[in-house]
Amino acid sequence: MEPDRDPARHLTETLDRPLARRVSTALRATGAGLVVERLAQAFWPAFSLVVFAAGLAMLGVQDALPLWALWSVLAVFGLALILSLVFGLRRLRLPAQGEAIARVDAQLPGRPLQALSDHALFGAGDTASEAIWTAHRTRMIQRLAPIRAVAPTLNLAPRDPFALRLIALTTLGMGLVFGSFERMGSVTDLGDTRSEVAMGPIWEGWVRPPAYSGKPTLYLGDLDPNFEVPKGADVTLRFYGEDGVLTLRETVSGDAPADRPDFQIEQPGEIEIDGPTGRLWDVALQPDTPPVAELTGPMTRAPSGEARQDFRLTDDFGISRAILTITRDLDATARQYGYVLPPEPRDEISVPVMLPQTGDRREIEGLIAENLAQHPFAGLPVRLSLSAWDEAGQESTAALAESILPTRRFFDPLAAAIVDQRRELLWNRENAARAAQVLRAVSVNPSEMFDEMTSYIRLREVIGQIEGRDGLLSDAQVEDIAATLWDIALELEDGELKEALARLQRAQERLSQAMRDGATPEEIEELMQELREATRDYMQQLAEQQGPEDDGTDMPDQGDQGQQITQDQLQELIDRIQELMEQGRMAEAQQLMDMLAEMLENMRVTQGQGQGGQGNQGMQGLQDTLRDQQELNDDTFSDLQNQFGEDQPGQEGQGQEGQGQEGQSQDGQDAPSGQDSGSEGQGQSQGENQGEGSGREQGTLSERQQALRDALRQQRRNLPGGQSGDEDSLGGALDRADRAMEEAERALREGDLSGALDGQAEAMEALREGMRQLGEQQAQQQQDQEGQDGQGNAGGEPQGRDPLGRRPGDTGRFGSDDEFYEGEDVYRRAEELLDEIRRRTEDRERTAEERDYLNRLLDQF
């Protein structure tokens, strides 16, 4: 075979038109790439010089050089550029046509372009040879299908071992980011003899806003004649050239006009650079409003006596610090008993507010928690003042509130009396004689008042110390006596319970340590038995201190609206902990251990809370009415489903009235259970309702709805504010519930199940609102009661807490609206819990019910 002298022409003649265009395009593009490749390899030094010089010019290097140095640099640059161009021209060799074909052909299988450029030397006229040659060309043409242009390969690394081209590109990039195209103009003005920019005078300036504003540094030459910055921005100016040609005048620093180059912007004004290249700026201060501090909600008390106050801080740039100040409210203090004397002066309480170390500080919501149970102000009316400061030093208007400073609540009468006398002694040390008389009187019969004589002896020593003094007690004596009285009160309050709790805590600690150290099954069994015995002793002490309960259990009740924890339930929890430990699931066992510890610690505090009362009974009655209304709603919905499901003649009439009997038979009664939980004053009328309800056990849905409405009307008569009021009050909510029940009852009688469902839903919503209003009334009454008893005791603990010490929700449901976990690592802890839930859902060894429950948890979060 002999190669063709013009392969490109031969290719385009032998191929069909579409393929010939694709081949021609690929060859032309590859040829152009080869030209670029050869030009880059020849002229990369010249290109690098130009790019490097442009980057330096954007950065303004030429402005910092003297004129003679600048001209020298330009001369060297010009000479180097000429040499690089000559060097490139000498090395430049443009590619031939065959090079493009060879580069494209090398990317194809079998080099089809070379094969198609050939022709047969012999075999012409031979049918077999021509057939073979035709088949060969057809196969080569098919291999042209993926043909495409080949990108150029610069391959500059061997020619530029020091990476000078990359240094030039980096300089250009820095000029584009940090420099300006306007600075390059100073180079073009060198030939103008009338311009003195290169010689001077020239200037540069920067405005750096305060760090807290989060704004970047500004180049003064790029700013408009009118601009604004935050107060406290720093201005830096640099003058170049002959001294005295450029002068500075500014009125923004607040001082007398001066020409110093560095100053701060403290007020609106002007900045002027006077001279040949001078400029004038009118500067305004960006608004920076003082922060706003708010106390959200009243001060509350944790079970341990810790004071808690919710707050909210806002600022347009960010809060730097905040302080809660607590002072005595003498005007609100009842001046009786030991409080008749004027109080001794005491410093106010300053509680620093913990702010987030990272993140946005423009809006902060949080909780101030501080245990002030032993402070002289504890249990007394106080004034709260929350103040905040921003980074500029501006102070907020103080957020003011009044409260009773929480303290620990003592249920033992003798302990409460001792704490009262301690508080009066701290009020004024002249009350010491009176306190000694009261303490001697309450301890006159030690055999009945003291379980252990140790506390009695310590109390007598305190009395003797007070009565044997010469003159008034010193500060050190007052502090020592107050500390001793507090310890005696704790011993009396806790008694043997304290020892039982200590044994329980030791058992928990030993078991936790065994879990961490990998104890043997025998050791775990022994420690679990110790924990069971300590728990049983602790619960027995709780039951003995509280006395027998009406519910027939020997365990402390957690309030009317809370839950009750029995010893059997605690033993089940301990058994579950042991089961997890035997399975090697130590992390889950430790979580249950922590939950058990928290339940037992909070149980002592919540067990002494008051129970009963008209308000609690009214809340219970509304809860029962809401539950019965929900059951009636479910039965109505079931009848509606049956009505549409069966679709038989005569079914409609039965579905509205008769089907309610099926739902009724589940309870065995029609009257709402709320009728059973009223106060004693309600007993008779509710008993009558129950009597009527017993006769309606097989009644219709409409009769059940009427019974619920009658029960609600009876309950309203015994609720303060339940008879009437505006729309946002308890009476207004119960009015809406009554009207909705009436509409539901009428719809049921008319056979309109869909309309009845709407009325029942509205009634349930109104009942929930009424429960919320009643809960707020109870909370306000309790707060008022705590205010009245501020001098005599520590204030009441909110009623209705669950075993973990949380308040239930406002709608009568179990649970809480409070956050379960608090602290700085709350988000990390939440993420860990979610990861653990996800891990358990993927564990196929768990039961389907457990994994379904975990999936429902993930759906909520």
PDB file of C-alpha atoms in Angstrom, residues 3 10 25 50 142 210 216 255 269 278-279 368 426 460 490 514-515 548 569 584 592 637 656 679 707 801 830 838:
ATOM      1  CA  PRO A   3       0.185   6.590   1.345  1.00  0.00           C
ATOM      2  CA  HIS A  10      -8.828  12.023   0.303  1.00  0.00           C
ATOM      3  CA  THR A  25     -14.449  19.833  12.343  1.00  0.00           C
ATOM      4  CA  VAL A  50       2.753  40.811  31.589  1.00  0.00           C
ATOM      5  CA  GLN A 142     -17.259   2.556  11.483  1.00  0.00           C
ATOM      6  CA  PRO A 210     -15.683  47.902  65.333  1.00  0.00           C
ATOM      7  CA  PRO A 216     -15.135  44.526  56.781  1.00  0.00           C
ATOM      8  CA  ASP A 255     -11.786  66.431  69.890  1.00  0.00           C
ATOM      9  CA  GLY A 269     -18.884  65.166  60.968  1.00  0.00           C
ATOM     10  CA  GLY A 278      -7.424  65.826  48.509  1.00  0.00           C
ATOM     11  CA  ARG A 279     -11.058  64.828  49.038  1.00  0.00           C
ATOM     12  CA  ILE A 368     -31.228  32.540  84.959  1.00  0.00           C
ATOM     13  CA  LEU A 426     -30.755  38.040 109.547  1.00  0.00           C
ATOM     14  CA  ARG A 460     -29.871  24.528 122.909  1.00  0.00           C
ATOM     15  CA  LEU A 490     -32.356  20.352 107.396  1.00  0.00           C
ATOM     16  CA  ALA A 514     -19.410  -1.455  88.594  1.00  0.00           C
ATOM     17  CA  MET A 515     -21.052  -0.793  85.225  1.00  0.00           C
ATOM     18  CA  PRO A 548     -51.209   7.272 105.060  1.00  0.00           C
ATOM     19  CA  GLN A 569     -43.093   0.461  89.633  1.00  0.00           C
ATOM     20  CA  GLY A 584     -24.353  -5.763  78.009  1.00  0.00           C
ATOM     21  CA  LEU A 592     -32.263   4.475  83.405  1.00  0.00           C
ATOM     22  CA  PHE A 637     -67.338   9.069  64.431  1.00  0.00           C
ATOM     23  CA  GLN A 656     -77.540   8.342  64.720  1.00  0.00           C
ATOM     24  CA  SER A 679     -65.767  19.355  95.983  1.00  0.00           C
ATOM     25  CA  ALA A 707     -75.734  14.641  80.228  1.00  0.00           C
ATOM     26  CA  ARG A 801     -45.620  17.852  89.261  1.00  0.00           C
ATOM     27  CA  ALA A 830     -30.439  16.237  71.714  1.00  0.00           C
ATOM     28  CA  ARG A 838     -31.860   5.978  64.891  1.00  0.00           C
TER      29      ARG A 838
END
